[in-house]
mmCIF file of C-alpha atoms and ligand atoms in Angstrom:
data_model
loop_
_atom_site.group_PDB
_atom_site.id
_atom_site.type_symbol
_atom_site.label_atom_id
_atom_site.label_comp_id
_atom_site.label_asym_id
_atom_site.label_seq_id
_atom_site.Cartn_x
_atom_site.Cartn_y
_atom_site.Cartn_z
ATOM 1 C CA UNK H 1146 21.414 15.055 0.502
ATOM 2 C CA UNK H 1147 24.186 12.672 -0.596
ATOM 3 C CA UNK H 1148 22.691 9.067 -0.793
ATOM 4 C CA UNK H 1149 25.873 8.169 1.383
ATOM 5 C CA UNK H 1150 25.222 10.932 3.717
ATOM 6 C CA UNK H 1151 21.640 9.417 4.753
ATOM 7 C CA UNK H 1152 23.879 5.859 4.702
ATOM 8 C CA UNK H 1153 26.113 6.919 7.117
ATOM 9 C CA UNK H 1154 22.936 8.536 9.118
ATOM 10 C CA UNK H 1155 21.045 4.936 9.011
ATOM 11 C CA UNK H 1156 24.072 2.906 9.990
ATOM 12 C CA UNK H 1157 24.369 1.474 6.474
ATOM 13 C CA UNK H 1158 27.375 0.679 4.552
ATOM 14 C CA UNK H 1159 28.178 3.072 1.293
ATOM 15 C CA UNK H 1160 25.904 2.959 -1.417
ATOM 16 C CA UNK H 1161 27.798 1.025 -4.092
ATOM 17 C CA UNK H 1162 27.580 1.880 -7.854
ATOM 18 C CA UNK H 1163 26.108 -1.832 -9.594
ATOM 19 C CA UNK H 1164 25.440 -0.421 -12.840
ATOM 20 C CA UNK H 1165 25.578 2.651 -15.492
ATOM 21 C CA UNK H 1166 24.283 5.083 -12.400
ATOM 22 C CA UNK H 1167 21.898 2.365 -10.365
ATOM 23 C CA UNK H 1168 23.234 2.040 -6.674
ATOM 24 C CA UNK H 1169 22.565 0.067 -4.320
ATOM 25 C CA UNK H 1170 23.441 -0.140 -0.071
ATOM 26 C CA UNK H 1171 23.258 -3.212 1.536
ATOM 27 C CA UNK H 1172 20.857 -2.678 4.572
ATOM 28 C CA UNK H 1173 20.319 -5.729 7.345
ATOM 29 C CA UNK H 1174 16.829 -5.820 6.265
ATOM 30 C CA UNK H 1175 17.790 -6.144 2.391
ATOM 31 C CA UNK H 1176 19.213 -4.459 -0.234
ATOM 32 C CA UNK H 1177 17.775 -0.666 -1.637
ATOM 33 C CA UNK H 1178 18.268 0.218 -5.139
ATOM 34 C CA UNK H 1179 18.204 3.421 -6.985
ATOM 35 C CA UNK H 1180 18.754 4.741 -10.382
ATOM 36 C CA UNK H 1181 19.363 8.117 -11.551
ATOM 37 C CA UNK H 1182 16.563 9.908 -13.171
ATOM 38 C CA UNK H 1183 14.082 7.424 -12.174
ATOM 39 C CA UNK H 1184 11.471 7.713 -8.727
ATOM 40 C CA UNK H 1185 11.055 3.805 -9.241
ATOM 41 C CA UNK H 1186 13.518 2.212 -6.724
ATOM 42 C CA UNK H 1187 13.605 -1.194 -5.079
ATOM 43 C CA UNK H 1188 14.024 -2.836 -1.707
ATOM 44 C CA UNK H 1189 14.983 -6.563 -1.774
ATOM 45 C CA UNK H 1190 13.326 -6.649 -5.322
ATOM 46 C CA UNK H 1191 10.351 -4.997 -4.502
ATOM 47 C CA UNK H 1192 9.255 -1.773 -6.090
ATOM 48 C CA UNK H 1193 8.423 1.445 -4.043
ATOM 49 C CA UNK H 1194 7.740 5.274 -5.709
ATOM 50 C CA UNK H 1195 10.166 7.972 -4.247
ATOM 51 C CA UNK H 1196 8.689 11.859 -4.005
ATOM 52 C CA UNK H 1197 11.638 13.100 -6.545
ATOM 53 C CA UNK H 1198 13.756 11.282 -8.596
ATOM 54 C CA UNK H 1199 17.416 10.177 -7.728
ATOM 55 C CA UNK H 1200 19.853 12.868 -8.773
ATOM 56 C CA UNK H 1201 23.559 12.474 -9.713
ATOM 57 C CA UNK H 1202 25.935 14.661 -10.090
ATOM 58 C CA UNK H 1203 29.665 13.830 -11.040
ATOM 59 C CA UNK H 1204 28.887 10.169 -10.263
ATOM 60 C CA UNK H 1205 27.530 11.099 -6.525
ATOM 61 C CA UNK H 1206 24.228 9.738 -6.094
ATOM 62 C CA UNK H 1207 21.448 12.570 -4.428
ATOM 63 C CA UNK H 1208 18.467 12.187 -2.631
ATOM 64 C CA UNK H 1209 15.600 14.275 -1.250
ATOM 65 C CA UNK H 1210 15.828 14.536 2.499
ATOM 66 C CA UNK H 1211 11.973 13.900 2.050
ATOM 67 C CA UNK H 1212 12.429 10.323 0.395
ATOM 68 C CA UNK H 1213 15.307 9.832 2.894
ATOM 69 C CA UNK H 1214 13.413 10.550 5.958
ATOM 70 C CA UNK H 1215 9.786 9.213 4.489
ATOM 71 C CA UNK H 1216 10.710 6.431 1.959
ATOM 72 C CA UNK H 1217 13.791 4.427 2.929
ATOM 73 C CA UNK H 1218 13.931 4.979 6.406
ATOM 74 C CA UNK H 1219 10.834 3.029 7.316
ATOM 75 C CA UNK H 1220 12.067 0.278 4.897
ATOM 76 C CA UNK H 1221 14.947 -0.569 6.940
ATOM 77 C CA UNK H 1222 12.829 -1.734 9.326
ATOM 78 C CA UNK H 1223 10.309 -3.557 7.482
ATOM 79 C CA UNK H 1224 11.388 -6.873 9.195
ATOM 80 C CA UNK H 1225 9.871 -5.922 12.511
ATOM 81 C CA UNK H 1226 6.443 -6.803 12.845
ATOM 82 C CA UNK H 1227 3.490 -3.864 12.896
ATOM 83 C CA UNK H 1228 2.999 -2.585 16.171
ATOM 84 C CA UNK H 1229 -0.609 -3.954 17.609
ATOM 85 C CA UNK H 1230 -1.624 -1.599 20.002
ATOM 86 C CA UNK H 1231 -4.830 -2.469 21.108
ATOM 87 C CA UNK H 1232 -4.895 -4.978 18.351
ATOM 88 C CA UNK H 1233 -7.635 -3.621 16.358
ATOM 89 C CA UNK H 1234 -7.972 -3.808 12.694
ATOM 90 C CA UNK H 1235 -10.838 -1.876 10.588
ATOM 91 C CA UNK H 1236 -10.968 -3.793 6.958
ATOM 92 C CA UNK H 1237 -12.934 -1.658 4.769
ATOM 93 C CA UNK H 1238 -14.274 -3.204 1.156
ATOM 94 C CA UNK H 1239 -14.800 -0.892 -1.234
ATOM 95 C CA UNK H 1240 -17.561 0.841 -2.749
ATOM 96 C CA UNK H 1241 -20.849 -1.206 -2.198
ATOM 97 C CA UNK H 1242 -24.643 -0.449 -2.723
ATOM 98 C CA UNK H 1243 -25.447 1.502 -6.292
ATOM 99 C CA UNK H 1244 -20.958 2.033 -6.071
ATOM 100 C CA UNK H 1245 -20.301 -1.066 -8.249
ATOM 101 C CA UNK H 1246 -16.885 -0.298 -8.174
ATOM 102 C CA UNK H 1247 -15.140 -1.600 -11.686
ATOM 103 C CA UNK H 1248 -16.981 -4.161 -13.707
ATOM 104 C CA UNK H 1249 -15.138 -7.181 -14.373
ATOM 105 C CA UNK H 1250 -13.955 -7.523 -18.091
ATOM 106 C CA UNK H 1251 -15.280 -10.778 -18.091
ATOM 107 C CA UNK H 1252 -19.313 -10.042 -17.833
ATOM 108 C CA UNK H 1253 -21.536 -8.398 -14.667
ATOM 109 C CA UNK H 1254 -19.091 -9.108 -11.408
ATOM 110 C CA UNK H 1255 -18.171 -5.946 -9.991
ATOM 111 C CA UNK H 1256 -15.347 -4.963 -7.905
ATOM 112 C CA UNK H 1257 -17.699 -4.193 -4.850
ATOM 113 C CA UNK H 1258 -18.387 -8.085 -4.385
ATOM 114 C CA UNK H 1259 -14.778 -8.921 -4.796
ATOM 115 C CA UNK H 1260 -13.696 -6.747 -2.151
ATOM 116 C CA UNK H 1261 -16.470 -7.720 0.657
ATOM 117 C CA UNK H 1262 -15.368 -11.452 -0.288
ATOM 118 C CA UNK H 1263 -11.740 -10.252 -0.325
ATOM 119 C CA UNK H 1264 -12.719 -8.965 3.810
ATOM 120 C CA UNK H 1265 -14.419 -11.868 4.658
ATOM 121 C CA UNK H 1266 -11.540 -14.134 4.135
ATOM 122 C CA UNK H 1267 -9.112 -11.996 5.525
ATOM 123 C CA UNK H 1268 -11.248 -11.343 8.754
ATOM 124 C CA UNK H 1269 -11.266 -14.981 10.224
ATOM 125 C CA UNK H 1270 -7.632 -15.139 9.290
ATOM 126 C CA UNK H 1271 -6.250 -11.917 11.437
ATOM 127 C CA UNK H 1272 -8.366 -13.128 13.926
ATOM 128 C CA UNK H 1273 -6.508 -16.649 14.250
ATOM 129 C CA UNK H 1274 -3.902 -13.948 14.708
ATOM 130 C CA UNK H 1275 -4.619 -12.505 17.582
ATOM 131 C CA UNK H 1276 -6.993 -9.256 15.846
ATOM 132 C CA UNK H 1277 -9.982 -7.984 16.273
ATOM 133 C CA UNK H 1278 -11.597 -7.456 13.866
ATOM 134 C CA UNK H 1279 -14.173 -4.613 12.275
ATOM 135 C CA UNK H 1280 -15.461 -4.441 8.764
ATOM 136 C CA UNK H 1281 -16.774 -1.148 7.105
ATOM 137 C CA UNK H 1282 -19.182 -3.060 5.535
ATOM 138 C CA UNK H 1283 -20.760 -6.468 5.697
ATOM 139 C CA UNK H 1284 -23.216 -6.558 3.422
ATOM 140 C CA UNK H 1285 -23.855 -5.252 -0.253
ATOM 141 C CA UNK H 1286 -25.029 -1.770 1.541
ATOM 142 C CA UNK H 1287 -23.506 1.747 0.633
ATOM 143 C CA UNK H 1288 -21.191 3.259 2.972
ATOM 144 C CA UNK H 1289 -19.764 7.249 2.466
ATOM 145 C CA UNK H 1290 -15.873 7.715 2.474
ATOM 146 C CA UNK H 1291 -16.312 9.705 5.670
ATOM 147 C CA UNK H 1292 -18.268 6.892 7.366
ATOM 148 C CA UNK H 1293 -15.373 4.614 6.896
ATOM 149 C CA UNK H 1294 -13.080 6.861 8.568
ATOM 150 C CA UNK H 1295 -15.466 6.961 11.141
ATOM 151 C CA UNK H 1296 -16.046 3.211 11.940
ATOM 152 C CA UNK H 1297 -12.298 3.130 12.534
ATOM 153 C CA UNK H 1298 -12.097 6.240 14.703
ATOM 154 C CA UNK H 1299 -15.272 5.226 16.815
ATOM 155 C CA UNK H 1300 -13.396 1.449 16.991
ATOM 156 C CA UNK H 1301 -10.416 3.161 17.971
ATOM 157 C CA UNK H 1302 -8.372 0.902 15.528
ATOM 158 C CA UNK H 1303 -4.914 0.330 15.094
ATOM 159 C CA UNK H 1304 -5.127 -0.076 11.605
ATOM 160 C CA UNK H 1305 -7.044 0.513 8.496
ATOM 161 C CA UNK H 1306 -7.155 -1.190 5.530
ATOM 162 C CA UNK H 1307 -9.269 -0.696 2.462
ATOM 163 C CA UNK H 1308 -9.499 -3.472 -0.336
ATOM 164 C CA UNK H 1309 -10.171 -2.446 -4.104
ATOM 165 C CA UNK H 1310 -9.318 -4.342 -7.280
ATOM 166 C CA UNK H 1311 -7.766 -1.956 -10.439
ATOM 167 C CA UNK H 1312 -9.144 -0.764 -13.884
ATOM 168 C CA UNK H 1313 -7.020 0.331 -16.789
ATOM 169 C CA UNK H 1314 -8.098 1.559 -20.287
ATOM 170 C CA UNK H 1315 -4.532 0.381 -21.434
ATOM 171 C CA UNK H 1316 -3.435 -3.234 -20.006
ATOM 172 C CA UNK H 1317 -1.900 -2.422 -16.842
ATOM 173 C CA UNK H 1318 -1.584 -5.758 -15.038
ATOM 174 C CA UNK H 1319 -0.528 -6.787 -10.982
ATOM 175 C CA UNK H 1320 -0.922 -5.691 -7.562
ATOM 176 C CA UNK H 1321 -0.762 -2.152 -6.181
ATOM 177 C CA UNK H 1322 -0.608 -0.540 -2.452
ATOM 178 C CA UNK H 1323 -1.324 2.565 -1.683
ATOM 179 C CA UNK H 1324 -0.244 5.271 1.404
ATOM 180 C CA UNK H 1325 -1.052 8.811 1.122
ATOM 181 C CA UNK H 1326 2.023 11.261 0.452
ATOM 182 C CA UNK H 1327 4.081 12.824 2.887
ATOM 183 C CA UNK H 1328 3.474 16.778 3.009
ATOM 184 C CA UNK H 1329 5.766 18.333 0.680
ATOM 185 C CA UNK H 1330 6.080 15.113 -1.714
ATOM 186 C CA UNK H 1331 4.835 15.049 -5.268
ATOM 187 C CA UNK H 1332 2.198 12.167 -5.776
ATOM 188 C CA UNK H 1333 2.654 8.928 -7.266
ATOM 189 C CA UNK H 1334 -1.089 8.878 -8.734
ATOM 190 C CA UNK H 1335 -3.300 11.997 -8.930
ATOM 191 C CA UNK H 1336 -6.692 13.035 -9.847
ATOM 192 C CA UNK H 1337 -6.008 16.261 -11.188
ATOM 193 C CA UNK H 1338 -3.877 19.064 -9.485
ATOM 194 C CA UNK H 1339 -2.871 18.885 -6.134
ATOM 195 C CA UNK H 1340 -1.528 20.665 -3.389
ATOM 196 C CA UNK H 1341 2.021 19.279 -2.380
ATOM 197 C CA UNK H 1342 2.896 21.009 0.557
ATOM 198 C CA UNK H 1343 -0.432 20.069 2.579
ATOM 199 C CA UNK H 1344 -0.561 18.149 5.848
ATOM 200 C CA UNK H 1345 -3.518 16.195 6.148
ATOM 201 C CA UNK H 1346 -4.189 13.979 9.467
ATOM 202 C CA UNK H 1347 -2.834 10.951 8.741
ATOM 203 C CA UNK H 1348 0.581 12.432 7.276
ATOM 204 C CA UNK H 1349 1.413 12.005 11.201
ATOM 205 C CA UNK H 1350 1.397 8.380 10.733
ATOM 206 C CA UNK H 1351 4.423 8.746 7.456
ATOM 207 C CA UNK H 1352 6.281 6.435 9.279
ATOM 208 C CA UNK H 1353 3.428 3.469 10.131
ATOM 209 C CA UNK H 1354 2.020 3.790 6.607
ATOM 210 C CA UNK H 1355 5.350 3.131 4.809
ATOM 211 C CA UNK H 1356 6.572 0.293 6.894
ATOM 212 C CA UNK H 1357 2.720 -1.176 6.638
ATOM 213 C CA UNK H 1358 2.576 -0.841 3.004
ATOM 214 C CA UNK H 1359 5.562 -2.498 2.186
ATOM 215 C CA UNK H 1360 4.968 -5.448 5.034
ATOM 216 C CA UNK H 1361 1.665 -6.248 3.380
ATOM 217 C CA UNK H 1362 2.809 -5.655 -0.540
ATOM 218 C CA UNK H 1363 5.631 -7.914 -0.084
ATOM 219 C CA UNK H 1364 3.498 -10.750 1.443
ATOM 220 C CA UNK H 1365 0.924 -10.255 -1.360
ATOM 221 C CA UNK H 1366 3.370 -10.741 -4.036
ATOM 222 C CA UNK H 1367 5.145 -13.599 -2.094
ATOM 223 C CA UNK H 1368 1.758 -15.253 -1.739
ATOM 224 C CA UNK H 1369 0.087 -14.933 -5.150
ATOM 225 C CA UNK H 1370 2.804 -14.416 -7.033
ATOM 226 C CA UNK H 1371 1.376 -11.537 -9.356
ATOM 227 C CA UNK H 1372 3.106 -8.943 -11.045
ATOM 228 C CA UNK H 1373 4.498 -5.756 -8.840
ATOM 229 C CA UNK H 1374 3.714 -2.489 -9.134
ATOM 230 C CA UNK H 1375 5.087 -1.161 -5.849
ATOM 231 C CA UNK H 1376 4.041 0.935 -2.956
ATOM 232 C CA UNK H 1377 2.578 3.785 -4.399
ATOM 233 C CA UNK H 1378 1.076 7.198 -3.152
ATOM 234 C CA UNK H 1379 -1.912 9.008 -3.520
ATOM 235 C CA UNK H 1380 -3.033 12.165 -1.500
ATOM 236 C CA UNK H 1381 -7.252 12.473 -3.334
ATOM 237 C CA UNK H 1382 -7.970 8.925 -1.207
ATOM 238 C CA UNK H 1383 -10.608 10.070 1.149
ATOM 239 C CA UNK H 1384 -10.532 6.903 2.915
ATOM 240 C CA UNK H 1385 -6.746 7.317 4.034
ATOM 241 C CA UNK H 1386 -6.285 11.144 4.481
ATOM 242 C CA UNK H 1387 -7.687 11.693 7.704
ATOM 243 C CA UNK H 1388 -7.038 8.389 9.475
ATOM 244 C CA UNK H 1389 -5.172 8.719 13.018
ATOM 245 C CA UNK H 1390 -3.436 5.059 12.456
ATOM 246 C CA UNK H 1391 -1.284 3.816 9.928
ATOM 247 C CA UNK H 1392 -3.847 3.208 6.810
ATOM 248 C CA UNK H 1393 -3.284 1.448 3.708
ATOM 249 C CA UNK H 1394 -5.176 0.949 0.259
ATOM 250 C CA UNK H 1395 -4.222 -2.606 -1.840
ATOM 251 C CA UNK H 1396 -5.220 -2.908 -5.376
ATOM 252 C CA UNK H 1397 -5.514 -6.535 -5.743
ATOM 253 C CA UNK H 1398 -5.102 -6.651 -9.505
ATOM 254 C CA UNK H 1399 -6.647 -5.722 -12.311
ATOM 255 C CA UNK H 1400 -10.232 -6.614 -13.568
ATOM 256 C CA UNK H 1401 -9.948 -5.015 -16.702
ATOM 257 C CA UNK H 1402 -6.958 -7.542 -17.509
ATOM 258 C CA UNK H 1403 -8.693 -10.453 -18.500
ATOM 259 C CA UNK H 1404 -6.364 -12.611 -17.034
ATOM 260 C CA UNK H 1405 -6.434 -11.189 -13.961
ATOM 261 C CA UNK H 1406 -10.177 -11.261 -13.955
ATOM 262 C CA UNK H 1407 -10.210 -14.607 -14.158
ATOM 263 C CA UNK H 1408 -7.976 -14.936 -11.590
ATOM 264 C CA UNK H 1409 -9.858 -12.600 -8.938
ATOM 265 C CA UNK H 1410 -13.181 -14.413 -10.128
ATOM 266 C CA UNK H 1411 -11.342 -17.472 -8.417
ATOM 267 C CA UNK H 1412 -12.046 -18.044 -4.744
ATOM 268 C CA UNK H 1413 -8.229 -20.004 -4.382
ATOM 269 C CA UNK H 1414 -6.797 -16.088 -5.620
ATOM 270 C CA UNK H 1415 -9.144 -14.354 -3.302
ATOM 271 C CA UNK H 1416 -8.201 -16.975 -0.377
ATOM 272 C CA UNK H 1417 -4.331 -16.191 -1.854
ATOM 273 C CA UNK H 1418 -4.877 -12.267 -1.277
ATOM 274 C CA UNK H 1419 -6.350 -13.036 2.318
ATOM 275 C CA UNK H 1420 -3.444 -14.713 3.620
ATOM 276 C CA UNK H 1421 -0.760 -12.507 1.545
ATOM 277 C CA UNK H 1422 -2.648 -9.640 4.086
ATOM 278 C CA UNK H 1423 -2.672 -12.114 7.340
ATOM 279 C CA UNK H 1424 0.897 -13.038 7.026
ATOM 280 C CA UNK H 1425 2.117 -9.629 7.062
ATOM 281 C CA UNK H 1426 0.252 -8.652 10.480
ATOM 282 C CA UNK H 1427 1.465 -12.023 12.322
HETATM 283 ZN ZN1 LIG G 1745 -12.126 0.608 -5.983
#
């Protein structure tokens, strides 16, 4: 559809060209920017991963109905806060047990005892907030992708959150959250061939798991101040598939960067990514 079709749709003024084919439309909640040929576009600054790239065609700007509808629409409302519901909130570190996770580039600390540190900050913190609070895991114990789903669907939470840190082989560096794709979307990460056009449980929550992601990535960033690289999705993530609540998956940076190692090997960063989480759930 025209990018000034789903405009007009939204309420939103005209998409306006601001550079050799980049346009932008000036929302309430900030400003959306898009470049032809590219699925990296931008809401107030902040990066998010569209399905299919902008088109344009004699200088009119296209979009996929599926971006327009999945992508952009929950990011005009990104200023409202996340509905509580019964104000339950399953934090789930990851990996744990003989699942190290990533080994820091720095020497034997592993991702696994980032992440349950990561939780344990964050836990006190959303409850000051008014949560309650459930971890997947509280101790250095092994816990199945499927069990996680089910601590949140036996706690009946509202929302699900699962905390990792990043490996490259090349030096990718900054913070990363992830949503799974909307049926019908091409991924922003894979593992291998995939299925586009499947609907998997929590692709009824499109809507709650945009508008989540992008609450919690821009707090991140505006609390640590790391590098962005966006909202992102991923279909293979067990842990998020077959939620029935909007579910997210952070990446708080990279341990295979050493500076960012040295940085998530500091509790002041870990207490940083804590309250970049809190913030966005007040
Ligand atoms: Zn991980």
């Amino acid at each position: 559809m025209a990018l000034s079709t789903w405009a007009a749709q939204a309420g939103l003024p005209a998409p306006v060209r601001v550079g050799k084919d980049v346009f932008q439309i000036q929302s309430p909640a900030g400003a959306f920017q898009l470049a032809a040929g590219t699925r990296v576009a931008s809401w107030n600054g902040i990066k998010f991963h569209l399905g299919f790239a902008l088109a344009v065609t004699n200088g009119v700007p296209f979009i996929h109905s599926l971006d327009a509808d999945k992508n952009l629409m929950p990011l005009t409302q990104v200023n409202r806060p996340v509905p509580r519901g019964r104000g339950v909130i399953v934090l789930d570190p990851g990996h744990g047990g003989t699942d190290n996770g990533t080994k820091s580039v720095l020497g034997n600390f592993f991702e696994k005892d980032y992440a349950l540190d990561w939780a344990r900050r964050l836990k006190p913190l959303l409850e000051a907030r008014g949560w309650r609070v459930v971890l997947t895991r509280d101790s250095n114990r092994p816990v199945e992708l499927g069990e996680r789903v089910l601590i949140a669907q036996r706690e009946q939470a509202d929302l699900f959150i699962s905390l990792h840190f990043n490996s490259a082989n090349a030096g990718a560096m900054g913070l990363e959250t992830f949503c799974l794709t909307p049926a019908g979307m091409p991924s922003t990460l894979l593992r291998g061939p995939e299925e586009n056009n499947i609907f998997h449980p929590n692709n009824a929550q499109d809507f709650g798991n945009q508008h989540l992601a992008m609450r919690v990535h821009r707090s991140l960033l505006q609390t640590t101040g790391m590098a962005d690289r966006g909202v992102r999705r991923a279909r293979f993530m067990a842990v998020l598939k077959n939620q029935q609540r909007p579910a997210i998956l952070i990446e708080g940076g990279y341990i295979t960067d050493r500076n960012e190692a040295k940085l998530i090997a500091s509790p002041e960063y870990r207490q940083k990514l804590a309250l970049g989480v809190a913030r966005a759930l007040e």
